[in-house]
Amino acid sequence: MKKLFSGVKPTGKIHLGNYLGALKNWVDLQSKYDCIYSIVDMHALTIDIHPDELRDNSLKLAIDLLALGIDPKKSLLFRQSDVVGHTELAWIFNCLTPVSELERMTQFKDEASKKTGNINAGLLTYPVLQAADILLYRAETVPVGEDQLQHLELTRIIARKFNNRYQRYFPESKPIISPARRVMSLKYPDKKMSKSHGEASYIAIRDDEVTITKKIKKAVTDEQGILNLLELYSYFGQKEKYEEMMVLHKSNKLMSLQLKEELTKAVLEFLKPVQEKIAYYEDNESKVEKILRNGAKKAQRQADQTMAQVKQIVGLK
Ligand code: TYM
């Protein structure tokens, strides 16, 4: 089976954008690929985050991923910092990556423009660590949302640079994009759903019924907003009802209140069993820790193999 890698940052709550844009694919692709999934906690250090919060977020994220359907019998799941090799390979890649390539990254420019103080070097070299995450396992396939396509393009550039300078060793990893390539914000319908635009802009998978009902009720309903809500409904609701509401919308007869009520119902129905599983894993944290330890152990074996070969190739051995 082909190898697949993907990662998610433990910087806050998982929302429906993460789920529909990437994590649903993570779950669905488990029987088709040799899957390696990582909670990329070292990437989270590029933002200001309290150590306790980072630790807590990482465990919660592992719980969320298991509750959404990541199956440790099929896939490896581990914390990035538990495997030695990610940063080591990133250093080797740093020495191959032109600064100009890093400076043109949209995510870097966005993050840098938000900062008032110093812009840390980690923010700039973030995509190099991401390339190392993927290539440490020589993964050919990477399921991500649209916002990560540029980073994947850079991963291919880095692989090519390595292969040209030394010898053909790394694959040129290709993205897999889900139909929901860019899920939009409830509050700012022209922006992607994101943790950084405030609570009201996203639905977290851990949000309770009252919160979800309130967030959808308050969602902006300009033309773009309605289309976004309809799109969300298409993923969680019933096909016939979706088509009915689409017809109504096209003839200007769709009541936004009806759409919001239907969407709330559909999202709550989807999240109910997920939240039950979250509660189960919250009560069984030692099981989750064990899954992460096991995942890291197996990932480490693969990482060691790659690093031994890479060191040989570049002359560090
Ligand atoms: P992160 O943690 O921001 O997001 C995790 C995944 O969710 C997708 N996503 C979305 N998809 C559609 N619509 C949205 N509104 C939306 N918001 C988030 C992201 O595209 C991503 O796939 N740099 C990565 C983490 C990373 C990684 C890697 C990914 C580190 N190393 C190696 C793949 C391979 C990130 O910040 O994702």
Tab-separated table of C-alpha atoms and ligand atoms in Angstrom:
chain	number	residue	atom	x	y	z
A	1	MET	CA	0.000	0.000	0.000
A	2	LYS	CA	1.133	3.540	-0.734
A	3	LYS	CA	2.246	5.639	2.190
A	4	LEU	CA	0.151	8.587	3.338
A	5	PHE	CA	1.069	11.240	5.910
A	6	SER	CA	-0.828	14.150	7.384
A	7	GLY	CA	-0.659	16.368	10.441
A	8	VAL	CA	-2.808	18.701	12.495
A	9	LYS	CA	-1.683	21.412	14.918
A	10	PRO	CA	-2.749	21.242	18.571
A	11	THR	CA	-3.415	24.977	18.780
A	12	GLY	CA	-7.040	24.873	19.871
A	13	LYS	CA	-10.303	23.201	19.103
A	14	ILE	CA	-10.926	21.042	16.049
A	15	HIS	CA	-13.725	22.553	13.976
A	16	LEU	CA	-15.920	21.480	11.083
A	17	GLY	CA	-13.473	23.103	8.643
A	18	ASN	CA	-10.692	20.787	9.821
A	19	TYR	CA	-13.055	17.851	9.749
A	20	LEU	CA	-14.588	18.354	6.319
A	21	GLY	CA	-11.420	19.742	4.747
A	22	ALA	CA	-9.018	17.066	5.934
A	23	LEU	CA	-9.891	14.791	8.848
A	24	LYS	CA	-12.846	13.128	7.105
A	25	ASN	CA	-10.399	12.077	4.388
A	26	TRP	CA	-7.956	10.879	7.049
A	27	VAL	CA	-10.649	8.527	8.294
A	28	ASP	CA	-11.937	7.458	4.861
A	29	LEU	CA	-8.492	6.711	3.417
A	30	GLN	CA	-7.398	4.393	6.217
A	31	SER	CA	-8.168	1.192	4.356
A	32	LYS	CA	-6.631	2.339	1.073
A	33	TYR	CA	-3.257	3.627	2.300
A	34	ASP	CA	-0.585	2.942	4.833
A	35	CYS	CA	-1.557	5.948	6.992
A	36	ILE	CA	0.631	7.946	9.352
A	37	TYR	CA	-1.069	10.739	11.300
A	38	SER	CA	0.675	13.179	13.570
A	39	ILE	CA	-0.270	15.754	16.160
A	40	VAL	CA	2.305	18.329	15.145
A	41	ASP	CA	3.052	19.896	18.516
A	42	MET	CA	6.394	21.369	17.465
A	43	HIS	CA	4.599	23.427	14.824
A	44	ALA	CA	2.398	24.800	17.607
A	45	LEU	CA	5.464	26.350	19.269
A	46	THR	CA	5.565	28.971	16.506
A	47	ILE	CA	2.680	30.692	18.269
A	48	ASP	CA	2.518	31.928	21.861
A	49	ILE	CA	1.124	28.986	23.764
A	50	HIS	CA	1.367	28.099	27.442
A	51	PRO	CA	3.163	24.763	28.056
A	52	ASP	CA	0.206	23.327	30.000
A	53	GLU	CA	-2.171	24.367	27.260
A	54	LEU	CA	0.002	22.762	24.583
A	55	ARG	CA	0.208	19.485	26.517
A	56	ASP	CA	-3.520	19.508	27.164
A	57	ASN	CA	-4.382	20.419	23.558
A	58	SER	CA	-2.256	17.564	22.213
A	59	LEU	CA	-4.019	14.958	24.315
A	60	LYS	CA	-7.449	16.420	23.549
A	61	LEU	CA	-6.634	16.410	19.864
A	62	ALA	CA	-5.641	12.744	20.033
A	63	ILE	CA	-8.988	12.042	21.706
A	64	ASP	CA	-10.848	13.988	19.011
A	65	LEU	CA	-9.081	12.120	16.216
A	66	LEU	CA	-9.893	8.754	17.760
A	67	ALA	CA	-13.506	9.816	18.318
A	68	LEU	CA	-13.808	10.919	14.679
A	69	GLY	CA	-12.720	7.485	13.517
A	70	ILE	CA	-8.927	7.250	13.342
A	71	ASP	CA	-8.373	3.572	14.012
A	72	PRO	CA	-5.056	2.713	15.686
A	73	LYS	CA	-5.324	-0.816	14.295
A	74	LYS	CA	-5.114	0.603	10.792
A	75	SER	CA	-3.118	3.836	11.176
A	76	LEU	CA	-0.231	5.214	13.178
A	77	LEU	CA	-1.151	8.116	15.435
A	78	PHE	CA	1.536	9.927	17.398
A	79	ARG	CA	2.815	13.241	18.742
A	80	GLN	CA	5.436	14.742	16.428
A	81	SER	CA	7.761	15.558	19.355
A	82	ASP	CA	7.783	11.884	20.436
A	83	VAL	CA	9.642	10.876	17.287
A	84	VAL	CA	13.273	11.874	16.819
A	85	GLY	CA	14.045	12.860	13.258
A	86	HIS	CA	11.501	15.513	12.281
A	87	THR	CA	13.657	18.469	13.311
A	88	GLU	CA	16.879	16.791	12.241
A	89	LEU	CA	15.594	16.292	8.707
A	90	ALA	CA	14.143	19.811	8.799
A	91	TRP	CA	17.656	21.171	9.436
A	92	ILE	CA	19.027	19.336	6.413
A	93	PHE	CA	16.134	20.721	4.358
A	94	ASN	CA	16.732	24.223	5.770
A	95	CYS	CA	20.142	24.084	4.160
A	96	LEU	CA	18.541	23.398	0.761
A	97	THR	CA	15.641	25.845	0.902
A	98	PRO	CA	15.979	29.376	-0.490
A	99	VAL	CA	14.749	32.022	1.975
A	100	SER	CA	12.878	33.639	-0.927
A	101	GLU	CA	10.696	30.505	-1.266
A	102	LEU	CA	9.786	30.772	2.420
A	103	GLU	CA	9.067	34.484	2.276
A	104	ARG	CA	6.510	34.033	-0.477
A	105	MET	CA	4.393	31.585	1.565
A	106	THR	CA	0.902	33.025	2.083
A	107	GLN	CA	0.538	31.518	5.558
A	108	PHE	CA	3.824	33.103	6.644
A	109	LYS	CA	2.791	36.482	5.262
A	110	ASP	CA	-0.601	36.248	7.000
A	111	GLU	CA	0.904	35.203	10.336
A	112	ALA	CA	3.681	37.781	10.122
A	113	SER	CA	1.221	40.578	9.375
A	114	LYS	CA	-0.767	39.685	12.517
A	115	LYS	CA	2.302	39.984	14.766
A	116	THR	CA	3.156	43.211	16.451
A	117	GLY	CA	6.383	42.061	18.131
A	118	ASN	CA	9.210	39.952	16.766
A	119	ILE	CA	8.473	37.506	14.006
A	120	ASN	CA	10.171	34.290	15.068
A	121	ALA	CA	12.322	32.266	12.687
A	122	GLY	CA	10.093	29.222	13.314
A	123	LEU	CA	7.239	30.956	11.528
A	124	LEU	CA	9.408	31.373	8.464
A	125	THR	CA	10.817	27.846	8.451
A	126	TYR	CA	7.499	26.257	9.455
A	127	PRO	CA	6.919	24.745	5.983
A	128	VAL	CA	10.391	23.177	6.027
A	129	LEU	CA	9.438	21.254	9.174
A	130	GLN	CA	6.203	20.326	7.426
A	131	ALA	CA	8.192	18.973	4.451
A	132	ALA	CA	10.333	16.991	6.897
A	133	ASP	CA	7.203	15.547	8.558
A	134	ILE	CA	6.034	14.180	5.238
A	135	LEU	CA	9.365	13.100	3.767
A	136	LEU	CA	10.698	11.483	6.939
A	137	TYR	CA	8.230	8.725	6.038
A	138	ARG	CA	8.734	9.209	2.287
A	139	ALA	CA	4.960	9.595	2.025
A	140	GLU	CA	3.594	9.965	-1.483
A	141	THR	CA	0.144	11.173	-0.497
A	142	VAL	CA	-0.972	13.952	1.836
A	143	PRO	CA	-4.658	14.685	2.550
A	144	VAL	CA	-5.072	18.390	3.411
A	145	GLY	CA	-7.397	21.356	2.970
A	146	GLU	CA	-6.802	23.914	0.243
A	147	ASP	CA	-4.847	26.274	2.512
A	148	GLN	CA	-1.986	23.739	2.687
A	149	LEU	CA	-1.470	23.337	-1.067
A	150	GLN	CA	1.280	25.930	-1.199
A	151	HIS	CA	3.172	24.172	1.587
A	152	LEU	CA	2.896	20.928	-0.347
A	153	GLU	CA	4.219	22.595	-3.454
A	154	LEU	CA	7.225	23.667	-1.381
A	155	THR	CA	7.589	20.094	-0.070
A	156	ARG	CA	7.923	18.942	-3.688
A	157	ILE	CA	10.458	21.700	-4.409
A	158	ILE	CA	12.535	20.596	-1.420
A	159	ALA	CA	12.343	16.909	-2.443
A	160	ARG	CA	13.474	17.872	-5.957
A	161	LYS	CA	16.345	19.974	-4.624
A	162	PHE	CA	17.520	17.094	-2.432
A	163	ASN	CA	17.194	14.566	-5.255
A	164	ASN	CA	19.065	16.820	-7.706
A	165	ARG	CA	21.839	17.752	-5.337
A	166	TYR	CA	22.455	14.250	-3.952
A	167	GLN	CA	20.563	11.357	-5.483
A	168	ARG	CA	16.980	10.400	-6.198
A	169	TYR	CA	15.639	9.485	-2.769
A	170	PHE	CA	12.457	11.370	-1.852
A	171	PRO	CA	9.099	11.091	-3.638
A	172	GLU	CA	7.300	14.216	-4.859
A	173	SER	CA	4.324	14.026	-2.506
A	174	LYS	CA	0.891	14.788	-3.907
A	175	PRO	CA	-2.048	16.283	-2.026
A	176	ILE	CA	-5.489	14.738	-1.760
A	177	ILE	CA	-8.119	17.437	-1.491
A	178	SER	CA	-11.607	16.695	-0.221
A	179	PRO	CA	-14.768	18.081	-1.880
A	180	ALA	CA	-14.924	20.575	1.030
A	181	ARG	CA	-11.571	22.080	0.114
A	182	ARG	CA	-12.262	25.379	1.895
A	183	VAL	CA	-15.015	25.517	4.499
A	184	MET	CA	-16.016	29.117	5.171
A	185	SER	CA	-16.510	31.061	8.402
A	186	LEU	CA	-20.014	31.496	9.878
A	187	LYS	CA	-19.295	35.089	10.776
A	188	TYR	CA	-17.137	36.188	7.831
A	189	PRO	CA	-18.544	34.179	4.903
A	190	ASP	CA	-15.713	35.246	2.573
A	191	LYS	CA	-12.991	33.933	4.923
A	192	LYS	CA	-12.109	30.325	5.681
A	193	MET	CA	-13.434	28.797	8.901
A	194	SER	CA	-10.556	29.224	11.315
A	195	LYS	CA	-9.766	29.315	15.021
A	196	SER	CA	-8.066	32.656	14.559
A	197	HIS	CA	-11.248	34.546	13.603
A	198	GLY	CA	-12.972	34.051	16.963
A	199	GLU	CA	-15.451	31.590	18.497
A	200	ALA	CA	-18.447	32.783	16.469
A	201	SER	CA	-16.803	31.910	13.172
A	202	TYR	CA	-16.492	28.170	13.678
A	203	ILE	CA	-18.304	25.150	15.075
A	204	ALA	CA	-15.962	23.066	17.201
A	205	ILE	CA	-16.613	19.361	17.333
A	206	ARG	CA	-16.714	19.672	21.135
A	207	ASP	CA	-19.289	22.493	21.150
A	208	ASP	CA	-22.452	21.646	23.059
A	209	GLU	CA	-26.002	21.856	21.729
A	210	VAL	CA	-26.694	25.334	23.104
A	211	THR	CA	-23.478	26.748	21.663
A	212	ILE	CA	-23.984	25.186	18.235
A	213	THR	CA	-27.593	26.373	18.073
A	214	LYS	CA	-26.512	29.892	19.010
A	215	LYS	CA	-23.601	29.993	16.561
A	216	ILE	CA	-25.712	28.842	13.615
A	217	LYS	CA	-28.531	31.195	14.598
A	218	LYS	CA	-26.111	34.117	14.516
A	219	ALA	CA	-24.415	33.068	11.255
A	220	VAL	CA	-24.300	35.829	8.641
A	221	THR	CA	-26.904	35.333	5.918
A	222	ASP	CA	-25.832	37.463	2.986
A	223	GLU	CA	-25.790	35.615	-0.367
A	224	GLN	CA	-22.363	34.075	0.304
A	225	GLY	CA	-23.348	33.213	3.890
A	226	ILE	CA	-26.473	31.342	2.765
A	227	LEU	CA	-24.493	29.428	0.152
A	228	ASN	CA	-21.964	28.452	2.817
A	229	LEU	CA	-24.698	27.219	5.148
A	230	LEU	CA	-26.256	25.260	2.294
A	231	GLU	CA	-22.888	23.729	1.526
A	232	LEU	CA	-22.427	22.748	5.157
A	233	TYR	CA	-25.894	21.230	5.092
A	234	SER	CA	-24.976	19.208	2.003
A	235	TYR	CA	-22.316	17.371	4.030
A	236	PHE	CA	-24.361	16.641	7.118
A	237	GLY	CA	-28.014	16.723	6.037
A	238	GLN	CA	-30.331	14.723	3.817
A	239	LYS	CA	-29.783	14.807	0.075
A	240	GLU	CA	-33.457	15.404	-0.867
A	241	LYS	CA	-33.881	18.170	1.688
A	242	TYR	CA	-30.695	19.806	0.449
A	243	GLU	CA	-31.952	19.752	-3.130
A	244	GLU	CA	-35.340	21.123	-2.027
A	245	MET	CA	-33.668	24.005	-0.182
A	246	MET	CA	-31.397	24.697	-3.163
A	247	VAL	CA	-34.458	25.040	-5.427
A	248	LEU	CA	-36.108	27.360	-2.903
A	249	HIS	CA	-32.928	29.408	-2.650
A	250	LYS	CA	-32.694	29.822	-6.412
A	251	SER	CA	-36.223	31.206	-6.520
A	252	ASN	CA	-35.533	33.478	-3.556
A	253	LYS	CA	-37.985	31.611	-1.343
A	254	LEU	CA	-35.655	29.962	1.129
A	255	MET	CA	-36.171	31.206	4.672
A	256	SER	CA	-32.804	31.456	6.376
A	257	LEU	CA	-34.452	30.443	9.649
A	258	GLN	CA	-35.544	27.113	8.124
A	259	LEU	CA	-32.074	26.480	6.716
A	260	LYS	CA	-30.493	27.272	10.064
A	261	GLU	CA	-32.832	24.967	11.943
A	262	GLU	CA	-32.238	22.096	9.511
A	263	LEU	CA	-28.483	22.637	9.626
A	264	THR	CA	-28.443	22.729	13.425
A	265	LYS	CA	-30.359	19.454	13.547
A	266	ALA	CA	-28.032	17.786	11.039
A	267	VAL	CA	-24.815	18.955	12.735
A	268	LEU	CA	-26.063	17.886	16.182
A	269	GLU	CA	-26.993	14.484	14.833
A	270	PHE	CA	-23.541	14.049	13.322
A	271	LEU	CA	-21.754	15.183	16.483
A	272	LYS	CA	-23.759	13.171	19.011
A	273	PRO	CA	-21.910	9.839	18.592
A	274	VAL	CA	-18.596	11.677	18.170
A	275	GLN	CA	-19.061	13.484	21.472
A	276	GLU	CA	-20.039	10.229	23.174
A	277	LYS	CA	-16.757	8.728	22.026
A	278	ILE	CA	-14.892	11.838	23.207
A	279	ALA	CA	-16.438	11.355	26.657
A	280	TYR	CA	-15.360	7.704	26.610
A	281	TYR	CA	-11.736	8.522	25.783
A	282	GLU	CA	-11.700	11.397	28.311
A	283	ASP	CA	-12.492	8.756	30.931
A	284	ASN	CA	-9.820	6.445	29.560
A	285	GLU	CA	-6.867	8.754	29.015
A	286	SER	CA	-4.347	6.007	29.714
A	287	LYS	CA	-5.662	4.137	26.654
A	288	VAL	CA	-5.069	7.230	24.543
A	289	GLU	CA	-1.545	7.658	25.900
A	290	LYS	CA	-0.846	4.033	25.097
A	291	ILE	CA	-2.083	4.457	21.516
A	292	LEU	CA	0.192	7.508	21.105
A	293	ARG	CA	3.181	5.663	22.576
A	294	ASN	CA	2.639	2.699	20.286
A	295	GLY	CA	2.217	4.947	17.280
A	296	ALA	CA	5.421	6.809	18.098
A	297	LYS	CA	7.346	3.566	18.537
A	298	LYS	CA	6.351	2.312	15.104
A	299	ALA	CA	6.874	5.702	13.470
A	300	GLN	CA	10.321	5.918	15.084
A	301	ARG	CA	11.421	2.727	13.324
A	302	GLN	CA	10.545	4.214	9.952
A	303	ALA	CA	12.110	7.552	10.858
A	304	ASP	CA	15.354	5.887	11.959
A	305	GLN	CA	15.616	4.073	8.671
A	306	THR	CA	15.163	7.252	6.639
A	307	MET	CA	17.580	9.265	8.796
A	308	ALA	CA	20.291	6.594	8.577
A	309	GLN	CA	20.020	6.650	4.788
A	310	VAL	CA	19.802	10.440	4.578
A	311	LYS	CA	22.874	10.890	6.795
A	312	GLN	CA	24.775	8.504	4.574
A	313	ILE	CA	23.637	10.323	1.438
A	314	VAL	CA	24.537	13.840	2.638
A	315	GLY	CA	27.856	12.844	4.209
A	316	LEU	CA	27.018	13.071	7.900
A	317	LYS	CA	28.152	9.492	8.332
B	1	TYM	P1	-4.015	22.849	10.625
B	1	TYM	O1	-3.779	22.230	11.940
B	1	TYM	O2	-4.200	24.314	10.544
B	1	TYM	O3	-5.293	22.193	9.941
B	1	TYM	C1	-5.471	20.789	9.850
B	1	TYM	C2	-6.127	20.458	8.510
B	1	TYM	O4	-7.393	21.093	8.393
B	1	TYM	C3	-7.482	21.769	7.145
B	1	TYM	N1	-8.352	22.963	7.310
B	1	TYM	C4	-9.371	23.269	6.477
B	1	TYM	N2	-9.856	22.662	5.381
B	1	TYM	C5	-10.925	23.230	4.764
B	1	TYM	N3	-11.531	24.375	5.209
B	1	TYM	C6	-11.084	25.014	6.310
B	1	TYM	N4	-11.692	26.116	6.742
B	1	TYM	C7	-9.954	24.467	7.002
B	1	TYM	N5	-9.245	24.848	8.104
B	1	TYM	C8	-8.282	23.908	8.274
B	1	TYM	C9	-6.046	22.147	6.823
B	1	TYM	O5	-5.865	22.364	5.442
B	1	TYM	C10	-5.277	20.937	7.321
B	1	TYM	O6	-5.214	19.926	6.330
B	1	TYM	N6	0.518	23.075	8.482
B	1	TYM	C11	-0.578	22.180	8.793
B	1	TYM	C12	-0.183	21.070	9.750
B	1	TYM	C13	0.922	20.187	9.255
B	1	TYM	C14	0.830	19.247	8.198
B	1	TYM	C15	2.123	18.622	8.150
B	1	TYM	C16	-0.164	18.895	7.308
B	1	TYM	C17	2.176	20.113	9.787
B	1	TYM	N7	2.893	19.158	9.115
B	1	TYM	C18	2.389	17.650	7.197
B	1	TYM	C19	0.115	17.917	6.369
B	1	TYM	C20	1.380	17.306	6.317
B	1	TYM	C21	-1.656	23.006	9.494
B	1	TYM	O7	-1.406	24.071	9.959
B	1	TYM	O8	-2.876	22.387	9.595
